[in-house]
Amino acid sequence: MRKTFRTTTRIMVLLLAEGGLLLMVGCASVRTPAHLPHIYSGAIAEASPEIEGKRPPSSGEALRKLEKDGNINLSLSDCLKIALQHNYDIRLTREALTQADTKITQARSAMLPFLGAEASYTRLDEELSFSMGPQSLTFMDRDQYKAGFVIRQPIFTGGRLNAARKASQYSRDAQVQGNRALEEEVVFQVTRAYRTAQLAEAFQDVAVEAVELLKAHEHDVAILVEKGANPEIDLLRTRTELANARKELNGADNAVDLAYSALKNLLSMPLEKSVHLTEALVRSPGPGADLSSLTELALSQRPELSAIDSQVAAAEQALKAARGEYLPTIALEGRYEYMEGDFRDLEGGDHWTIGVGAQLPLWNWGETAAKVREAKSQLVQVRIQRDKTTDHIRLEVRKAFLDLGKAEKNIEAAESALNTAKEAYRQARARYRAGEGTNTDVLDVRTALSRAEANHTQALFDYNVALAALHRAVGVMVIEPPDIKEKESAE
């Protein structure tokens, strides 16, 4: 019985990563799809510095530029710029885009010539020889050595490789638009957090004002009680109301801290940093367009729809690739080898071969047909998802538009109520100091004033959040994502 011991080593080297000779198929560069609106062809479509092997400026460096007198002074625009550079979710999607780029390279590499180096060593239990009388001829030595190169080029694959390359490019386009959708969501979340912090500060101001008003009223009541003009119960009730107002102020202080912490978290900022908001909660300009126009605008530029369009194109290419498995695969292969210990080295150890191979699947128990059905189903699924997303976008725009209209009306009502409450408090306090009104009247209108101020502030908050939601629903970013690479070069 013959025993064979074989040790084989193979070394593969990828050749021509860019622009090699292709037979029967071409190679296209990666680009932003032509159907995408111009708004998405700028900074979002460019590779981030992390993709290029660089890192964006640290958040600490950006914050130091905004720091003054121990506080980091933040406008809404500053917050959005910081979030679009340093938010954790956005950084994760940039890595997903890097992976999509590598898949394009992998798919393109399968279409290019492959060059590999091969080496092997085999030891037989005995040499193979043939003896005839005194003559002996050795066919194989016990020790056999082989080394050489192989080059292989696909000639025809039924369109599978080209379809896979196109599918990877469309998938990359979908990832770009997915990143844009996430950035718009982050813009909305940061805007809402900034508005929430403004709201908390405004409620804090209302609570401070309530305490100050009650302090002033307590002083007036104490004078009247001391003179015997009013009963002591008025002073006791006023001090009770003052204690309750101070308790509400403590709660407002805590709400401010929590709102600031939520904003810092979205900005990937240390929670111990001291922050000051440079903008007050005011009524921002509205969209100035009707519901129909906003809906059409949303359907034309929402990144989710652009992403699904790219997914549809990728699914169509995947279907082509699946159908291509019914067709033969043809490849050209050439080899150069040097060998020792084999009968083929009788005339020298150098040999070369070149040939064309073809493979045609005849029966694989329905595997190819199942792949085609799966690809068809995935294509139908993506198309259904597009219809679902379109309907959802229409609903989002309508809801945001109606919420904005409701908030506008609430602001007008709240402003009217606030003016009335201020005048009522002024009159009630004047009547009390003149001895014509009661302490109960003053406390009641003071409570009504605080409520009116809070309602007005809440209406402003609801309006600004509804406006931000409408921006997100329509697909219009209130600020373009910063071009980090240009910023780096400028620094």
Coordinates of C-alpha atoms in Angstrom, one line a residue:
M1 CA 0.0 0.0 0.0
R2 CA 1.4 3.4 -1.0
K3 CA 1.3 6.3 1.4
T4 CA 1.4 9.8 0.2
F5 CA 2.3 12.8 2.4
R6 CA 1.4 16.2 0.9
T7 CA 2.1 19.7 2.2
T8 CA 0.7 22.5 0.0
T9 CA 1.1 26.2 0.4
R10 CA -0.8 28.7 -1.7
I11 CA -0.2 32.4 -1.9
M12 CA -2.8 34.7 -3.5
V13 CA -2.1 38.2 -4.7
L14 CA -4.9 40.5 -5.9
L15 CA -3.8 42.2 -9.1
L16 CA -5.1 45.4 -10.7
A17 CA -7.4 46.7 -8.0
E18 CA -8.2 49.7 -10.3
G19 CA -8.8 49.9 -14.0
G20 CA -7.6 46.4 -15.2
L21 CA -8.5 44.9 -18.6
L22 CA -12.0 43.5 -18.6
L23 CA -13.4 41.1 -21.1
M24 CA -17.0 41.6 -22.2
V25 CA -17.9 43.8 -19.1
G26 CA -17.1 47.3 -18.0
C27 CA -16.3 49.0 -14.7
A28 CA -18.0 52.2 -13.7
S29 CA -17.0 54.6 -10.9
V30 CA -19.1 55.2 -7.8
R31 CA -21.3 58.3 -8.0
T32 CA -24.4 59.8 -6.5
P33 CA -27.5 58.6 -8.4
A34 CA -28.8 61.0 -11.0
H35 CA -32.3 60.9 -9.6
L36 CA -31.4 62.4 -6.2
P37 CA -32.3 66.0 -5.7
H38 CA -29.4 68.5 -5.6
I39 CA -29.8 69.1 -1.9
Y40 CA -28.3 65.7 -1.3
S41 CA -25.4 65.9 -3.7
G42 CA -23.2 68.1 -1.4
A43 CA -21.6 67.5 1.9
I44 CA -23.7 64.4 2.7
A45 CA -22.6 62.5 -0.3
E46 CA -18.9 63.2 0.4
A47 CA -16.8 60.7 2.4
S48 CA -16.3 61.8 5.9
P49 CA -12.8 62.2 7.3
E50 CA -13.2 59.0 9.2
I51 CA -13.8 57.2 5.9
E52 CA -10.7 58.8 4.5
G53 CA -8.7 57.6 7.4
K54 CA -8.9 60.9 9.2
R55 CA -10.8 62.0 12.3
P56 CA -13.0 65.1 12.6
P57 CA -12.0 67.8 15.1
S58 CA -12.7 66.6 18.6
S59 CA -15.8 67.9 20.4
G60 CA -13.6 69.3 23.1
E61 CA -11.9 71.5 20.5
A62 CA -15.2 72.7 19.1
L63 CA -16.5 73.5 22.5
R64 CA -13.5 75.5 23.6
K65 CA -14.1 77.9 20.7
L66 CA -17.6 78.5 22.2
E67 CA -16.5 78.8 25.8
K68 CA -16.6 82.2 27.5
D69 CA -16.5 83.1 31.2
G70 CA -16.6 79.4 32.1
N71 CA -19.8 78.8 30.1
I72 CA -20.2 77.2 26.7
N73 CA -22.5 79.6 24.8
L74 CA -24.6 77.6 22.4
S75 CA -27.0 78.8 19.7
L76 CA -29.3 76.3 18.0
S77 CA -27.0 76.4 14.9
D78 CA -24.0 75.6 17.1
C79 CA -25.7 72.6 18.6
L80 CA -26.7 71.3 15.2
K81 CA -23.2 71.6 13.8
I82 CA -21.7 69.8 16.8
A83 CA -24.3 67.0 16.6
L84 CA -23.8 66.4 12.9
Q85 CA -20.0 66.0 13.5
H86 CA -19.9 64.1 16.8
N87 CA -23.3 62.4 17.4
Y88 CA -22.7 58.7 18.1
D89 CA -25.4 57.4 15.8
I90 CA -24.1 59.5 12.9
R91 CA -20.6 58.2 13.4
L92 CA -21.9 54.7 13.4
T93 CA -23.6 55.3 10.0
R94 CA -20.4 56.6 8.6
E95 CA -18.8 53.3 9.4
A96 CA -21.7 51.5 7.6
L97 CA -20.9 53.7 4.6
T98 CA -17.3 52.6 4.7
Q99 CA -18.5 49.0 4.7
A100 CA -20.7 49.7 1.7
D101 CA -17.7 51.1 -0.1
T102 CA -15.7 48.0 0.6
K103 CA -18.4 45.8 -0.9
I104 CA -18.2 47.8 -4.1
T105 CA -14.5 47.1 -4.2
Q106 CA -15.1 43.4 -3.6
A107 CA -17.7 43.1 -6.3
R108 CA -15.5 45.0 -8.8
S109 CA -12.5 42.8 -7.9
A110 CA -14.3 39.7 -9.0
M111 CA -14.5 41.1 -12.5
L112 CA -10.7 41.8 -12.8
P113 CA -7.9 39.4 -13.5
F114 CA -6.7 37.3 -10.6
L115 CA -3.0 36.6 -10.2
G116 CA -1.9 34.0 -7.6
A117 CA 1.3 32.2 -6.6
E118 CA 1.2 28.5 -5.8
A119 CA 3.8 26.2 -4.2
S120 CA 3.5 22.6 -3.0
Y121 CA 5.7 19.8 -1.7
T122 CA 4.8 16.1 -1.8
R123 CA 6.7 13.1 -0.3
L124 CA 5.8 9.6 -1.4
D125 CA 6.5 6.5 0.5
E126 CA 8.7 5.3 -2.3
E127 CA 9.7 6.5 -5.8
L128 CA 7.7 5.4 -8.8
S129 CA 10.0 3.6 -11.3
F130 CA 9.9 1.1 -14.1
S131 CA 12.6 -1.5 -14.6
M132 CA 13.3 -3.4 -17.8
G133 CA 16.4 -5.6 -17.4
P134 CA 19.3 -3.6 -16.4
Q135 CA 17.6 -0.4 -17.3
S136 CA 15.4 1.6 -14.8
L137 CA 13.3 4.6 -15.5
T138 CA 12.0 6.8 -12.6
F139 CA 8.6 8.5 -13.1
M140 CA 8.3 10.2 -9.7
D141 CA 10.9 10.8 -7.0
R142 CA 9.9 10.4 -3.4
D143 CA 10.3 14.2 -3.0
Q144 CA 8.3 16.4 -5.4
Y145 CA 8.5 20.2 -5.6
K146 CA 6.2 22.5 -7.5
A147 CA 6.0 26.3 -7.7
G148 CA 4.4 28.7 -10.2
F149 CA 1.9 31.4 -11.0
V150 CA -1.7 31.3 -12.2
I151 CA -3.7 34.1 -13.8
R152 CA -7.4 33.7 -14.2
Q153 CA -9.9 36.0 -16.0
P154 CA -13.7 35.5 -16.1
I155 CA -14.9 35.9 -19.7
F156 CA -18.6 35.2 -19.3
T157 CA -20.6 34.6 -16.1
G158 CA -24.2 35.2 -17.3
G159 CA -24.0 38.8 -16.2
R160 CA -23.8 37.8 -12.5
L161 CA -20.6 39.7 -11.7
N162 CA -21.7 42.9 -13.4
A163 CA -25.1 42.7 -11.7
A164 CA -23.4 42.2 -8.3
R165 CA -21.2 45.2 -8.9
K166 CA -24.2 47.4 -9.8
A167 CA -26.2 46.1 -6.9
S168 CA -23.4 47.0 -4.5
Q169 CA -23.3 50.5 -5.9
Y170 CA -27.0 51.0 -5.5
S171 CA -26.8 49.6 -2.0
R172 CA -24.1 52.2 -1.3
D173 CA -26.4 54.9 -2.7
A174 CA -29.2 53.7 -0.4
Q175 CA -26.8 53.9 2.6
V176 CA -25.9 57.5 1.7
Q177 CA -29.6 58.4 1.8
G178 CA -30.1 56.4 5.0
N179 CA -27.3 58.5 6.5
R180 CA -29.1 61.7 5.4
A181 CA -32.3 60.5 6.9
L182 CA -30.6 59.9 10.2
E183 CA -29.0 63.3 10.1
E184 CA -32.4 64.9 9.6
E185 CA -33.7 62.9 12.6
V186 CA -30.7 64.0 14.7
V187 CA -31.4 67.6 13.6
F188 CA -35.0 67.3 14.8
Q189 CA -34.0 65.6 18.1
V190 CA -31.4 68.3 18.8
T191 CA -33.8 71.1 17.9
R192 CA -36.5 69.6 20.2
A193 CA -33.9 69.2 23.0
Y194 CA -32.8 72.8 22.6
R195 CA -36.4 74.0 22.6
T196 CA -37.1 71.8 25.7
A197 CA -34.1 73.5 27.5
Q198 CA -35.5 76.9 26.5
L199 CA -38.9 75.8 27.8
A200 CA -37.4 74.7 31.1
E201 CA -35.6 78.0 31.5
A202 CA -38.8 79.9 30.7
F203 CA -40.7 77.9 33.3
Q204 CA -37.9 78.6 35.7
D205 CA -38.3 82.3 35.0
V206 CA -42.0 82.1 35.6
A207 CA -41.3 80.3 38.9
V208 CA -38.7 83.0 39.9
E209 CA -41.2 85.7 39.0
A210 CA -43.9 84.0 41.1
V211 CA -41.6 84.0 44.1
E212 CA -40.6 87.6 43.6
L213 CA -44.3 88.7 43.2
L214 CA -45.3 86.8 46.4
K215 CA -42.3 88.3 48.3
A216 CA -43.5 91.8 47.3
H217 CA -47.1 90.9 48.2
E218 CA -46.0 89.5 51.5
H219 CA -44.3 92.8 52.3
D220 CA -47.6 94.7 51.5
V221 CA -49.7 92.2 53.6
A222 CA -47.3 92.4 56.5
I223 CA -47.6 96.2 56.6
L224 CA -51.4 96.1 56.5
V225 CA -51.6 93.4 59.2
E226 CA -49.2 95.3 61.4
K227 CA -51.5 98.4 61.1
G228 CA -54.5 96.2 61.9
A229 CA -56.1 96.9 58.6
N230 CA -56.2 93.2 57.6
P231 CA -56.4 90.0 59.6
E232 CA -53.2 87.9 60.3
I233 CA -54.7 85.0 58.3
D234 CA -53.9 87.0 55.1
L235 CA -50.2 87.0 56.0
L236 CA -50.2 83.3 56.9
R237 CA -51.9 82.3 53.6
T238 CA -49.5 84.5 51.7
R239 CA -46.5 82.9 53.3
T240 CA -48.0 79.5 52.5
E241 CA -48.3 80.4 48.9
L242 CA -44.7 81.7 48.9
A243 CA -43.5 78.4 50.3
N244 CA -45.3 76.5 47.6
A245 CA -43.9 78.9 45.0
R246 CA -40.4 78.2 46.3
K247 CA -41.1 74.5 46.0
E248 CA -42.2 74.9 42.4
L249 CA -39.0 76.9 41.8
N250 CA -36.9 74.0 43.1
G251 CA -38.7 71.6 40.7
A252 CA -38.1 74.1 37.8
D253 CA -34.4 74.2 38.6
N254 CA -34.3 70.4 38.5
A255 CA -36.1 70.4 35.2
V256 CA -33.6 72.8 33.7
D257 CA -30.7 70.6 34.7
L258 CA -32.4 67.5 33.2
A259 CA -33.2 69.4 29.9
Y260 CA -29.6 70.6 29.6
S261 CA -28.3 67.0 30.3
A262 CA -30.5 65.6 27.5
L263 CA -29.1 68.2 25.1
K264 CA -25.5 67.5 26.1
N265 CA -26.1 63.8 25.6
L266 CA -27.2 64.4 22.0
L267 CA -24.1 66.5 21.5
S268 CA -21.8 63.9 23.0
M269 CA -20.8 66.5 25.5
P270 CA -19.7 65.8 29.1
L271 CA -22.6 66.3 31.4
E272 CA -20.5 68.4 33.9
K273 CA -19.9 71.1 31.3
S274 CA -21.7 74.4 32.1
V275 CA -23.9 75.5 29.2
H276 CA -25.6 78.8 28.4
L277 CA -28.2 79.0 25.6
T278 CA -27.8 82.2 23.6
E279 CA -31.3 82.2 22.0
A280 CA -34.6 82.9 23.7
L281 CA -37.8 81.0 22.9
V282 CA -39.6 83.1 20.3
R283 CA -41.9 82.5 17.4
S284 CA -39.8 81.4 14.4
P285 CA -40.9 82.2 10.8
G286 CA -43.4 79.7 9.3
P287 CA -43.0 77.7 6.1
G288 CA -45.1 80.0 4.0
A289 CA -46.6 77.2 1.8
D290 CA -49.8 75.3 1.7
L291 CA -50.2 71.6 2.6
S292 CA -50.3 70.4 -1.0
S293 CA -47.0 72.1 -1.9
L294 CA -45.3 70.8 1.2
T295 CA -46.5 67.3 0.5
E296 CA -45.2 67.3 -3.1
L297 CA -41.9 68.8 -1.9
A298 CA -41.6 66.0 0.7
L299 CA -42.2 63.3 -1.9
S300 CA -39.6 64.7 -4.2
Q301 CA -36.7 65.1 -1.7
R302 CA -37.2 62.8 1.4
P303 CA -34.1 60.7 1.6
E304 CA -36.1 57.7 2.7
L305 CA -37.7 57.5 -0.7
S306 CA -34.4 58.0 -2.5
A307 CA -32.9 55.2 -0.4
I308 CA -35.8 52.9 -1.3
D309 CA -35.4 53.8 -5.0
S310 CA -31.7 52.7 -4.8
Q311 CA -32.8 49.5 -2.9
V312 CA -35.3 48.8 -5.8
A313 CA -32.5 49.1 -8.3
A314 CA -30.2 46.9 -6.2
A315 CA -33.0 44.3 -5.9
E316 CA -33.4 44.3 -9.7
Q317 CA -29.7 43.7 -10.2
A318 CA -29.8 40.9 -7.6
L319 CA -32.6 39.3 -9.7
K320 CA -30.4 39.5 -12.8
A321 CA -27.6 37.9 -10.9
A322 CA -29.9 35.1 -9.7
R323 CA -31.1 34.4 -13.3
G324 CA -27.5 34.5 -14.5
E325 CA -26.9 31.2 -12.7
Y326 CA -28.9 29.4 -15.4
L327 CA -26.2 30.4 -17.9
P328 CA -22.7 28.9 -18.3
T329 CA -19.6 30.3 -16.7
I330 CA -16.5 30.7 -18.9
A331 CA -13.1 31.7 -17.7
L332 CA -9.6 32.0 -19.2
E333 CA -6.7 30.5 -17.2
G334 CA -3.0 30.5 -17.7
R335 CA -0.3 28.8 -15.5
Y336 CA 3.5 28.8 -15.3
E337 CA 5.1 26.1 -13.2
Y338 CA 8.5 24.8 -12.2
M339 CA 8.7 21.3 -10.9
E340 CA 11.2 18.7 -9.6
G341 CA 10.7 15.0 -8.9
D342 CA 8.0 14.5 -11.6
F343 CA 8.4 12.7 -14.9
R344 CA 7.4 16.0 -16.6
D345 CA 10.7 17.6 -15.7
L346 CA 12.7 15.2 -17.9
E347 CA 12.9 17.9 -20.5
G348 CA 13.3 20.7 -18.1
G349 CA 11.4 21.9 -15.0
D350 CA 9.6 24.9 -16.6
H351 CA 6.1 24.4 -18.0
W352 CA 3.2 26.6 -19.0
T353 CA -0.4 26.0 -19.9
I354 CA -3.2 28.2 -21.1
G355 CA -6.8 27.2 -21.6
V356 CA -10.5 28.1 -21.4
G357 CA -12.9 26.4 -19.1
A358 CA -16.7 26.3 -19.1
Q359 CA -19.2 25.2 -16.6
L360 CA -22.9 24.8 -17.1
P361 CA -25.3 23.8 -14.3
L362 CA -27.6 20.9 -15.4
W363 CA -29.3 19.9 -12.3
N364 CA -29.0 21.3 -8.7
W365 CA -32.3 20.2 -7.2
G366 CA -34.1 23.6 -7.8
E367 CA -31.5 25.7 -6.0
T368 CA -31.2 28.2 -8.8
A369 CA -35.0 28.5 -9.3
A370 CA -35.3 29.1 -5.5
K371 CA -32.8 31.9 -5.7
V372 CA -34.7 33.5 -8.5
R373 CA -38.0 33.3 -6.6
E374 CA -36.3 34.8 -3.5
A375 CA -34.9 37.7 -5.5
K376 CA -38.3 38.3 -7.1
S377 CA -40.0 38.3 -3.7
Q378 CA -37.4 40.7 -2.3
L379 CA -37.9 43.1 -5.3
V380 CA -41.7 43.0 -4.7
Q381 CA -41.2 43.6 -1.0
V382 CA -39.0 46.7 -1.6
R383 CA -41.6 48.1 -4.0
I384 CA -44.4 47.6 -1.4
Q385 CA -42.2 49.3 1.2
R386 CA -41.9 52.3 -1.1
D387 CA -45.7 52.6 -1.4
K388 CA -46.0 52.3 2.4
T389 CA -43.3 54.9 3.0
T390 CA -45.0 57.3 0.5
D391 CA -48.3 57.0 2.4
H392 CA -46.5 57.5 5.7
I393 CA -44.7 60.6 4.5
R394 CA -48.0 62.1 3.3
L395 CA -49.4 61.5 6.8
E396 CA -46.3 62.9 8.5
V397 CA -46.5 66.1 6.5
R398 CA -50.2 66.5 7.1
K399 CA -49.9 65.9 10.9
A400 CA -47.0 68.3 11.2
F401 CA -48.8 71.0 9.1
L402 CA -52.0 70.7 11.2
D403 CA -50.0 70.7 14.5
L404 CA -48.2 73.9 13.3
G405 CA -51.6 75.6 12.5
K406 CA -52.9 74.6 15.9
A407 CA -49.8 75.9 17.7
E408 CA -50.1 79.3 15.8
K409 CA -53.7 79.7 17.0
N410 CA -52.7 78.7 20.6
I411 CA -50.0 81.4 20.6
E412 CA -52.5 84.1 19.7
A413 CA -54.9 82.9 22.4
A414 CA -52.1 82.6 24.9
E415 CA -50.8 86.1 24.2
S416 CA -54.3 87.5 24.7
A417 CA -54.7 85.6 27.9
L418 CA -51.3 86.8 29.2
N419 CA -52.0 90.4 28.5
T420 CA -55.4 90.1 30.4
A421 CA -53.8 88.3 33.3
K422 CA -51.0 91.0 33.7
E423 CA -53.6 93.7 33.8
A424 CA -55.8 91.8 36.2
Y425 CA -52.9 91.3 38.6
R426 CA -51.9 94.9 38.4
Q427 CA -55.5 96.0 39.3
A428 CA -56.0 93.4 42.0
R429 CA -52.8 94.4 43.8
A430 CA -53.6 98.1 43.5
R431 CA -57.0 97.6 44.9
Y432 CA -55.6 95.5 47.8
R433 CA -53.0 98.2 48.7
A434 CA -55.8 100.7 48.6
G435 CA -57.9 98.6 51.0
E436 CA -60.6 97.9 48.4
G437 CA -59.7 94.3 47.5
T438 CA -58.9 91.1 49.4
N439 CA -55.8 89.0 49.7
T440 CA -57.6 86.1 48.1
D441 CA -58.2 88.2 44.9
V442 CA -54.5 89.0 44.7
L443 CA -53.4 85.4 45.2
D444 CA -55.9 84.1 42.7
V445 CA -55.0 86.5 39.9
R446 CA -51.3 85.9 40.7
T447 CA -51.9 82.1 40.1
A448 CA -53.8 83.0 36.9
L449 CA -50.9 85.1 35.8
S450 CA -48.3 82.4 36.3
R451 CA -50.6 79.9 34.5
A452 CA -51.0 82.4 31.6
E453 CA -47.2 82.9 31.4
A454 CA -46.7 79.1 31.4
N455 CA -49.3 78.6 28.7
H456 CA -47.8 81.2 26.5
T457 CA -44.3 79.7 26.9
Q458 CA -45.8 76.2 26.2
A459 CA -47.5 77.5 23.1
L460 CA -44.2 78.9 21.8
F461 CA -42.5 75.6 22.5
D462 CA -45.2 73.6 20.7
Y463 CA -45.0 75.9 17.7
N464 CA -41.3 75.6 17.3
V465 CA -41.3 71.9 17.8
A466 CA -44.1 71.5 15.3
L467 CA -42.1 73.7 12.8
A468 CA -39.1 71.4 13.3
A469 CA -41.3 68.4 12.8
L470 CA -42.6 69.9 9.5
H471 CA -39.0 70.5 8.4
R472 CA -38.2 66.9 9.0
A473 CA -41.4 65.6 7.4
V474 CA -40.7 67.7 4.3
G475 CA -37.1 66.7 4.2
V476 CA -35.6 70.2 4.5
M477 CA -32.8 70.6 6.9
V478 CA -32.6 73.9 8.7
I479 CA -28.8 73.7 8.5
E480 CA -26.6 71.9 6.0
P481 CA -24.3 69.3 7.5
P482 CA -20.8 70.8 7.8
D483 CA -18.1 69.8 5.4
I484 CA -15.6 68.5 7.9
K485 CA -12.8 68.1 5.4
E486 CA -12.9 71.7 4.3
K487 CA -13.0 72.8 8.0
E488 CA -9.9 70.7 8.7
S489 CA -8.0 72.2 5.8
A490 CA -8.9 75.7 6.9
E491 CA -7.6 75.0 10.3

